[in-house]
Tab-separated table of C-alpha atoms in Angstrom:
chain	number	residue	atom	x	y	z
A	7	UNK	CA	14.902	-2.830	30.948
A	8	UNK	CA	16.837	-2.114	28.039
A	9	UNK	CA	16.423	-4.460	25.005
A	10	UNK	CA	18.156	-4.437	21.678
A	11	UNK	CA	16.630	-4.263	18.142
A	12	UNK	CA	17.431	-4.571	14.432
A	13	UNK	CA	15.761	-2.064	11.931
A	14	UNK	CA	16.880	-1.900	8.246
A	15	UNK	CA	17.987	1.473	7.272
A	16	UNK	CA	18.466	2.876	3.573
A	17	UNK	CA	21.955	4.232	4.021
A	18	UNK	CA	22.245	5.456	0.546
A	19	UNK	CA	20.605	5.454	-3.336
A	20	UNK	CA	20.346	1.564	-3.765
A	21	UNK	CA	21.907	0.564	-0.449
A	22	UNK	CA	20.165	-0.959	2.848
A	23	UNK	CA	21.594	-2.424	5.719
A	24	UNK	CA	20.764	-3.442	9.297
A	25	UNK	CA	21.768	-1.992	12.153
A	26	UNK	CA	20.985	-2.340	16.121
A	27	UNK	CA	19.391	-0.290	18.392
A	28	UNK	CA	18.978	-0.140	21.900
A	29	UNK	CA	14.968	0.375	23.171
A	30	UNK	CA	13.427	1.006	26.678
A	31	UNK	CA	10.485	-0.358	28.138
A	32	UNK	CA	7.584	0.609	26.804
A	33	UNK	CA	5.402	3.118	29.113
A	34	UNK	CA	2.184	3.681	30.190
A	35	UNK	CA	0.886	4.379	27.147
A	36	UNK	CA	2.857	2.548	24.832
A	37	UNK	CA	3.574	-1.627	24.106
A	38	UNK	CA	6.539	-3.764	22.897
A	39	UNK	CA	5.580	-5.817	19.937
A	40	UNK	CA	8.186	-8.323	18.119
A	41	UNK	CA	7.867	-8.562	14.480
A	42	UNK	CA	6.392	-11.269	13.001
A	43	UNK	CA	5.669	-10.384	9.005
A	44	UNK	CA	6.835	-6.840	7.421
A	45	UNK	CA	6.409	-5.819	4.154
A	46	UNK	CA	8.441	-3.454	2.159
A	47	UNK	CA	6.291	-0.750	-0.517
A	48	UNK	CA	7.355	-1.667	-4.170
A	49	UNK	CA	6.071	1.805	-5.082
A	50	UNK	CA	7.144	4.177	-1.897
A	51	UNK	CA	10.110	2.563	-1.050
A	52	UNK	CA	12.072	2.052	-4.842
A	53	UNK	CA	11.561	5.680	-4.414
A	54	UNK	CA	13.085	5.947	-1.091
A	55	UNK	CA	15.719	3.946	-1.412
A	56	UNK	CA	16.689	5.479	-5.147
A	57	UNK	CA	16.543	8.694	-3.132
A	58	UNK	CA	13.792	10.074	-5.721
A	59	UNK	CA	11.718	11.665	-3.157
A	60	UNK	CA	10.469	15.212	-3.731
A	61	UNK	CA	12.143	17.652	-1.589
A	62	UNK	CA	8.622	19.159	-1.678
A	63	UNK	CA	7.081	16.052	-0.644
A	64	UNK	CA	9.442	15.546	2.081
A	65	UNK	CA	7.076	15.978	5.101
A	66	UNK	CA	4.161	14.848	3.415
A	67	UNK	CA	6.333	11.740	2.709
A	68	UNK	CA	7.362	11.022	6.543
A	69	UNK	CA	5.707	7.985	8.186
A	70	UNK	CA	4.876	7.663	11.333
A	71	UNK	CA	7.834	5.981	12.655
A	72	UNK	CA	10.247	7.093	10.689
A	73	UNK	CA	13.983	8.211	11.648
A	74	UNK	CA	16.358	9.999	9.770
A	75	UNK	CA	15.806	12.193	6.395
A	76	UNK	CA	15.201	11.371	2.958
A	77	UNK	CA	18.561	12.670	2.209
A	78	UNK	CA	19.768	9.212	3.966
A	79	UNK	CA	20.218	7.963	6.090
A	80	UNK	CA	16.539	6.498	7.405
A	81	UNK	CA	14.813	4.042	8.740
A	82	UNK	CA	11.909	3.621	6.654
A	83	UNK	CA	8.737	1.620	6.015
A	84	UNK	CA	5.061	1.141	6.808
A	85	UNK	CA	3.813	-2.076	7.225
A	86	UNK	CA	4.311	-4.388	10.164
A	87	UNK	CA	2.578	-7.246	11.774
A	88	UNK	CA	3.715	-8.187	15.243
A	89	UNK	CA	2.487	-9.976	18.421
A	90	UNK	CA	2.422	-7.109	21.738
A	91	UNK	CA	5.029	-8.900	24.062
A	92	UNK	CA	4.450	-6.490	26.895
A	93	UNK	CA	1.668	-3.508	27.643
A	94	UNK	CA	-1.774	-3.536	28.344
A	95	UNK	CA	-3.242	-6.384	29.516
A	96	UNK	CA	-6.133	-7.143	27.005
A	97	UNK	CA	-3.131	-6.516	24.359
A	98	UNK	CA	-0.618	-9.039	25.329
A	99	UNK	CA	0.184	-11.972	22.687
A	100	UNK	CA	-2.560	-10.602	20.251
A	101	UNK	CA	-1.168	-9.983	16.344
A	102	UNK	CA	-1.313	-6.079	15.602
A	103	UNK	CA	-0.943	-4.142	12.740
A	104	UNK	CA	1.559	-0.976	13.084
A	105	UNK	CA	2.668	1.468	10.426
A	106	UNK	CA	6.157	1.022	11.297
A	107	UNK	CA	9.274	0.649	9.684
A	108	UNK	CA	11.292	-2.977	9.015
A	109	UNK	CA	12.411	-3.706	12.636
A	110	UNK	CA	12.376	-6.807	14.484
A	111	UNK	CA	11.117	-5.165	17.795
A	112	UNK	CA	9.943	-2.039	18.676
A	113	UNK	CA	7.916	-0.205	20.810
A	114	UNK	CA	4.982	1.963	19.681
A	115	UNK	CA	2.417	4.276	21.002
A	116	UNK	CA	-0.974	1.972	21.968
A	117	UNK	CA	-3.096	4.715	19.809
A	118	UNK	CA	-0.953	3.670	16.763
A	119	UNK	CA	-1.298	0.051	16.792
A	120	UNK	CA	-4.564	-1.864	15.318
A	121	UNK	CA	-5.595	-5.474	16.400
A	122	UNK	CA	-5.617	-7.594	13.050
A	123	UNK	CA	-9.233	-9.255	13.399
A	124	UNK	CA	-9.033	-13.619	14.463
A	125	UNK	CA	-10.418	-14.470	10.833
A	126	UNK	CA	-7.606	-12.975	9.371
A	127	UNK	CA	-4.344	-14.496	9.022
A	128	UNK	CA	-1.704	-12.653	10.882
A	129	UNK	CA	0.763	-12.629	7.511
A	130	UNK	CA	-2.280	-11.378	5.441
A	131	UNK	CA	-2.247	-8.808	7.792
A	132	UNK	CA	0.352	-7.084	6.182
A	133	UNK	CA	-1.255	-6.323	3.339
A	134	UNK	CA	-3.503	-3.603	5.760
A	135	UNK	CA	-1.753	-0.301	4.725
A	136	UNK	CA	-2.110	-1.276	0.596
A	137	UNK	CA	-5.774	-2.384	1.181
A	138	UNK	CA	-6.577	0.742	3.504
A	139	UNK	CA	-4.810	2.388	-0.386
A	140	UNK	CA	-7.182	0.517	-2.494
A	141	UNK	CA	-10.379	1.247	-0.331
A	142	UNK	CA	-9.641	4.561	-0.470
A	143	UNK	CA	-9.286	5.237	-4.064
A	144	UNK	CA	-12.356	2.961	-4.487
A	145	UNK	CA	-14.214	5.703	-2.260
A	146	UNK	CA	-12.698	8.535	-4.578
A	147	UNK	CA	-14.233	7.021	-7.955
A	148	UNK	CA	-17.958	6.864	-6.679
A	149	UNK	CA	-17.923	3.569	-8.208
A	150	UNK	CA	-21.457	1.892	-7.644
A	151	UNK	CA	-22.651	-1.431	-8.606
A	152	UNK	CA	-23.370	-2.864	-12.027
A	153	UNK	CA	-20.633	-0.276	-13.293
A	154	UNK	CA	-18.155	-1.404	-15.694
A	155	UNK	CA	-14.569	-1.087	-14.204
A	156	UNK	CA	-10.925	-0.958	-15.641
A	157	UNK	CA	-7.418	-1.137	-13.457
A	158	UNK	CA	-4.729	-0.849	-15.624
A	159	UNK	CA	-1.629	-1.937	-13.388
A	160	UNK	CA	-1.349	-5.558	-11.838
A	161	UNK	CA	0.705	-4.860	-8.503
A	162	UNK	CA	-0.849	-4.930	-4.832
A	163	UNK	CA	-2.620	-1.938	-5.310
A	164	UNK	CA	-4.168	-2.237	-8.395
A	165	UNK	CA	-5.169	-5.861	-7.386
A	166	UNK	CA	-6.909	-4.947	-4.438
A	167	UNK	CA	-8.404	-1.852	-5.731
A	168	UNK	CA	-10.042	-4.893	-8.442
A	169	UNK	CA	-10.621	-7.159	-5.772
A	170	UNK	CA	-12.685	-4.297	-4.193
A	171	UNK	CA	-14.286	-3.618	-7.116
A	172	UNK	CA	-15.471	-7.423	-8.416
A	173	UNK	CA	-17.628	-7.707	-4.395
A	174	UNK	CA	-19.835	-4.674	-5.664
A	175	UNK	CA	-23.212	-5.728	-6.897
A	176	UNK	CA	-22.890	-6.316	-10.885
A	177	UNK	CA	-19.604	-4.741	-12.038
A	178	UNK	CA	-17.926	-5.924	-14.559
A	179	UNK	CA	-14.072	-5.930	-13.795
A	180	UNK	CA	-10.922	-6.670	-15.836
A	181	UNK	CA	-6.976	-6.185	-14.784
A	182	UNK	CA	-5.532	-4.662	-17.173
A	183	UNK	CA	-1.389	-5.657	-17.349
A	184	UNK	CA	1.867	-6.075	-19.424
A	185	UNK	CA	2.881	-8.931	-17.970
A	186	UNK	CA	0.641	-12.265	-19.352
A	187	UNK	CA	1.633	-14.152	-16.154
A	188	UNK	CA	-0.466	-11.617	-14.457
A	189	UNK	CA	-3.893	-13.492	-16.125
A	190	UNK	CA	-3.757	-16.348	-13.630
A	191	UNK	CA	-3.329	-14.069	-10.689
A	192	UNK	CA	-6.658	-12.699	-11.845
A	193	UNK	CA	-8.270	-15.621	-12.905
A	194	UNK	CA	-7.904	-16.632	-9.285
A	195	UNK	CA	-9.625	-13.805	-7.928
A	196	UNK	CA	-12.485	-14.000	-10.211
A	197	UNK	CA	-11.381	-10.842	-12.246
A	198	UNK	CA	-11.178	-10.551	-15.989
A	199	UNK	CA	-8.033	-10.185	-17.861
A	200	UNK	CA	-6.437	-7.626	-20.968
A	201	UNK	CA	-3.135	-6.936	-22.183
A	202	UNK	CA	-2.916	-3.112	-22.866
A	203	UNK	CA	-3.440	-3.741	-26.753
A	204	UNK	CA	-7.442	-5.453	-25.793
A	205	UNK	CA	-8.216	-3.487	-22.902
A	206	UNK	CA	-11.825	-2.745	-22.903
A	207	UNK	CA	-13.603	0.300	-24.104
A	208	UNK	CA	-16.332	2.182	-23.062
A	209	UNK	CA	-15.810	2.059	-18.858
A	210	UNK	CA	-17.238	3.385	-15.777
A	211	UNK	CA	-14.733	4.098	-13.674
A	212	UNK	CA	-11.006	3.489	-14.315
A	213	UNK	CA	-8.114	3.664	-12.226
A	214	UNK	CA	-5.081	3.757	-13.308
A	215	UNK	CA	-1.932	1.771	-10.470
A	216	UNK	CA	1.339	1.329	-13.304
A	217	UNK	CA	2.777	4.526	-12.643
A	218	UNK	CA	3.889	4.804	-16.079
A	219	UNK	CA	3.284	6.701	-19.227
A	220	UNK	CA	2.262	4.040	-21.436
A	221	UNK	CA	-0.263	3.123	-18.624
A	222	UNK	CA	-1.761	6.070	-17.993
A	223	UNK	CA	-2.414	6.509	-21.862
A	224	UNK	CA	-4.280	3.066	-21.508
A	225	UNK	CA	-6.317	4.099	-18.739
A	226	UNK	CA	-7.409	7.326	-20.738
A	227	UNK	CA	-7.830	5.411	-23.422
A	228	UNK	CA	-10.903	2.802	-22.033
A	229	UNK	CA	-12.632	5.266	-20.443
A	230	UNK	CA	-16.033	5.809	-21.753
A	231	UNK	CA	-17.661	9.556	-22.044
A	232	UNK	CA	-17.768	11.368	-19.008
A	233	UNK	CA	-16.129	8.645	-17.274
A	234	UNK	CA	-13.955	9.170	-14.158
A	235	UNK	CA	-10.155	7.870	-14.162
A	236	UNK	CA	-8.451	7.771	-10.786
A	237	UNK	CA	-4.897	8.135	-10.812
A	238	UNK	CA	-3.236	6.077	-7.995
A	239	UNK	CA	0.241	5.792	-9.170
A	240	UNK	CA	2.953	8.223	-6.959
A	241	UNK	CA	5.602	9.286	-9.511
A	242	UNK	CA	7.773	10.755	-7.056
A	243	UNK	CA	10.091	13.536	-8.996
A	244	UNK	CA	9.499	11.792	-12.391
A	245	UNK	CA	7.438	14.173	-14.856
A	246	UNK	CA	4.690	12.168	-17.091
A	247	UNK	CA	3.529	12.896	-20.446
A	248	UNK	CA	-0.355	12.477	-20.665
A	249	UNK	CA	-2.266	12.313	-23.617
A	250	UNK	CA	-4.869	15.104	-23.102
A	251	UNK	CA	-5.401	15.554	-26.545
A	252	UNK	CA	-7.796	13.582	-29.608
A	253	UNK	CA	-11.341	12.780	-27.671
A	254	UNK	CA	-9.938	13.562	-23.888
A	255	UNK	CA	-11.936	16.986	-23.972
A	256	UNK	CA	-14.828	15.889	-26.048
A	257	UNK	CA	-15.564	12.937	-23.814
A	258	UNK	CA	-15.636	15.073	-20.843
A	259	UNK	CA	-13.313	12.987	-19.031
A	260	UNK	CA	-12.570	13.262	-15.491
A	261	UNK	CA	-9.087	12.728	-13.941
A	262	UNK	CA	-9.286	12.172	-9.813
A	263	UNK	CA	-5.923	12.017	-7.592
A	264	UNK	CA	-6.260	9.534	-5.125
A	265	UNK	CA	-3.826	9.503	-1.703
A	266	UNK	CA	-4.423	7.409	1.274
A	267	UNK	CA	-3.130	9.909	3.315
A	268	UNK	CA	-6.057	11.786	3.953
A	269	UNK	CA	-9.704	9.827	4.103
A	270	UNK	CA	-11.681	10.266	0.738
A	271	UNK	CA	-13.971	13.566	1.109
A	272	UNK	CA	-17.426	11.510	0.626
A	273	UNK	CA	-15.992	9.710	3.538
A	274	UNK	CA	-13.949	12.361	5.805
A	275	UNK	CA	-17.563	13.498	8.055
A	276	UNK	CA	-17.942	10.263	9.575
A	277	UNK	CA	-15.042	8.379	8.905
A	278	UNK	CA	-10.966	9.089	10.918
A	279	UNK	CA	-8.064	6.502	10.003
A	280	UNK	CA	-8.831	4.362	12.887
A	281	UNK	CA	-11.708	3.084	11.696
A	282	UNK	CA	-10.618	2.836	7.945
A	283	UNK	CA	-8.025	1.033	8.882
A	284	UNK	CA	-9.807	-1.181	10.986
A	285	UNK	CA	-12.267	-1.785	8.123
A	286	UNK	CA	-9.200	-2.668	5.813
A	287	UNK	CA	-8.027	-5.500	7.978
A	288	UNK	CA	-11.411	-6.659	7.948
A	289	UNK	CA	-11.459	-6.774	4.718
A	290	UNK	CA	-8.497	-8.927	4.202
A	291	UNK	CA	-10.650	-12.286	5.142
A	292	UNK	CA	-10.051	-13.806	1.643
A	293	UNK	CA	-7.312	-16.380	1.722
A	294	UNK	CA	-6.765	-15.913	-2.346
A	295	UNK	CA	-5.138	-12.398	-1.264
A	296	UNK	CA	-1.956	-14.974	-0.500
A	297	UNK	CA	-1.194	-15.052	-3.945
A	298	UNK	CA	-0.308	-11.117	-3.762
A	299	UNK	CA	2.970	-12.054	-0.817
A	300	UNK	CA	5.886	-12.723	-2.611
A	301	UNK	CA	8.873	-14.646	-1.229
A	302	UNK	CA	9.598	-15.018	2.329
A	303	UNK	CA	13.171	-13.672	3.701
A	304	UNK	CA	14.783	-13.777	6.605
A	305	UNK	CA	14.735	-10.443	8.874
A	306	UNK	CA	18.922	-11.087	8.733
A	307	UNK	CA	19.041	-11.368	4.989
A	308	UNK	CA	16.558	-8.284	4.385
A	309	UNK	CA	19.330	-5.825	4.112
A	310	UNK	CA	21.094	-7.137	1.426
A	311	UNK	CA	17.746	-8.674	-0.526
A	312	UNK	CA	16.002	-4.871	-0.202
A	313	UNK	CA	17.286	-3.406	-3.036
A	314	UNK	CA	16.876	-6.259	-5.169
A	315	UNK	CA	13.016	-6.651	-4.141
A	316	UNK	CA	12.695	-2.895	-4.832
């Protein structure tokens, strides 16, 4: 049975719109789920849509579902909650997680889709692929409890990475952001609060989620000696002036790349995707994560809101 579907495509630098596709049955292997709750990328898709992706990155870049090139047009996106309409019987009408692009129904690949947990509210849900982001980086800093911890950059990703950091024994965490508004966000989540002008000194670990310059020079700038800084902002094609000079080399500071792509090495023996992922839904169980979703749009308005959200 042939069905018909709407997916929003970037067409070209700034532009989005929806079009319709026609999709089979799913097969053996394979289950129909209708969206319920997408989310777009801030980060990943400005870029997309602005057409600032790498031509070197342009592989790396796909995801899974994606159509089309970066060179537009495509169909792209990574974050979809649905309910499985048809497939497998122990799948039907449970919510599942699928890195997908924004389309209203679709049919994916059983092996690709994850079951988002009962104790976790299906629109939460969609949060997975920036929480599977934040565990990951938390992984790369070999941050341990009682450490003192700094994320300079108040967006999903460097909220969760402090979210994850603030349930370790001890810490001592603090958001670091330009934007004032951003200290009741984190007074609600039972973080601390700077502007970049009183960030704190001295740190543990320090990550670094603002992808800009001015950022990044924070970040170096409240790390204590020998500290570790994890850079987990994607700058696409931009180039980024870092401040490598003054104490950088007589601190013996460490600068760590961080990219969910591949699992963290002090994790990659025993851990594969499926089961980090699976531990990121899990870990969504905190209703106060709400405060991270933004406005809610209709699927049929998407098109023309995407490049104002972006």
């Amino acid at each position: 049975m042939i069905r018909t579907a709407h997916a929003i495509w970037f067409t070209a630098p700034g532009r989005a719109e929806r079009w319709t596709e026609q999709i089979a049955a799913p097969g053996p292997d394979e289950a129909l789920v209708r969206t319920h709750y997408s989310i777009p990328s801030r980060g990943t898709e400005r870029l997309v849509i602005q057409g600032n992706v790498p031509a070197s990155e342009h592989e790396r870049m796909r995801c899974p579902a994606q159509v089309g090139d970066f060179s537009f047009p495509v169909k792209y996106g990574y974050a979809v909650v649905g309910v499985v309409e048809a497939g497998p019987a122990e799948l039907v009408g449970r919510a599942v997680f699928a890195l997908h692009p924004h389309q209203d129904l679709f049919v994916s690949r059983i092996d690709a889709l994850s079951v988002v947990p009962d104790h976790v509210a299906p629109h939460r849900a969609v949060l997975a692929a920036n929480m599977e982001t934040a565990l990951n980086a938390l992984w790369d800093s070999g941050a341990g409890p009682a450490d003192r911890i700094v994320v300079v950059g108040g967006g999903t990703i460097g909220v969760l990475i402090a979210h994850l950091a603030a349930r370790l024994p001890g810490t001592e965490v603090t958001l670091v952001d330009i934007r004032p508004e951003r200290a009741v966000l984190a007074e609600r989540l039972g973080l601390a609060f700077a502007l970049p002008e009183a960030a704190p000194r001295e740190a543990d670990i320090v990550f670094h989620a603002s992808a800009t310059a001015e950022g990044l020079s924070t970040a170096i700038a409240a790390c204590g000696t020998e500290a570790t800084l994890v850079e987990a902002s994607w700058y696409g094609d931009a180039t980024v002036s870092v401040p490598l000079g003054a104490a950088f080399h007589a601190r013996r500071l460490r600068i760590v790349s961080t990219q969910v792509g591949m699992v963290a090495p002090s994790r990659r023996p025993r851990w594969n995707r499926a089961r980090r992922m699976e531990a990121a839904l899990a870990l969504l169980d905190d209703p106060a994560l709400d405060l991270l979703l933004g406005e809610r749009i209709a699927f049929e308005g998407l098109a023309e809101a995407m490049p104002r959200i972006l």
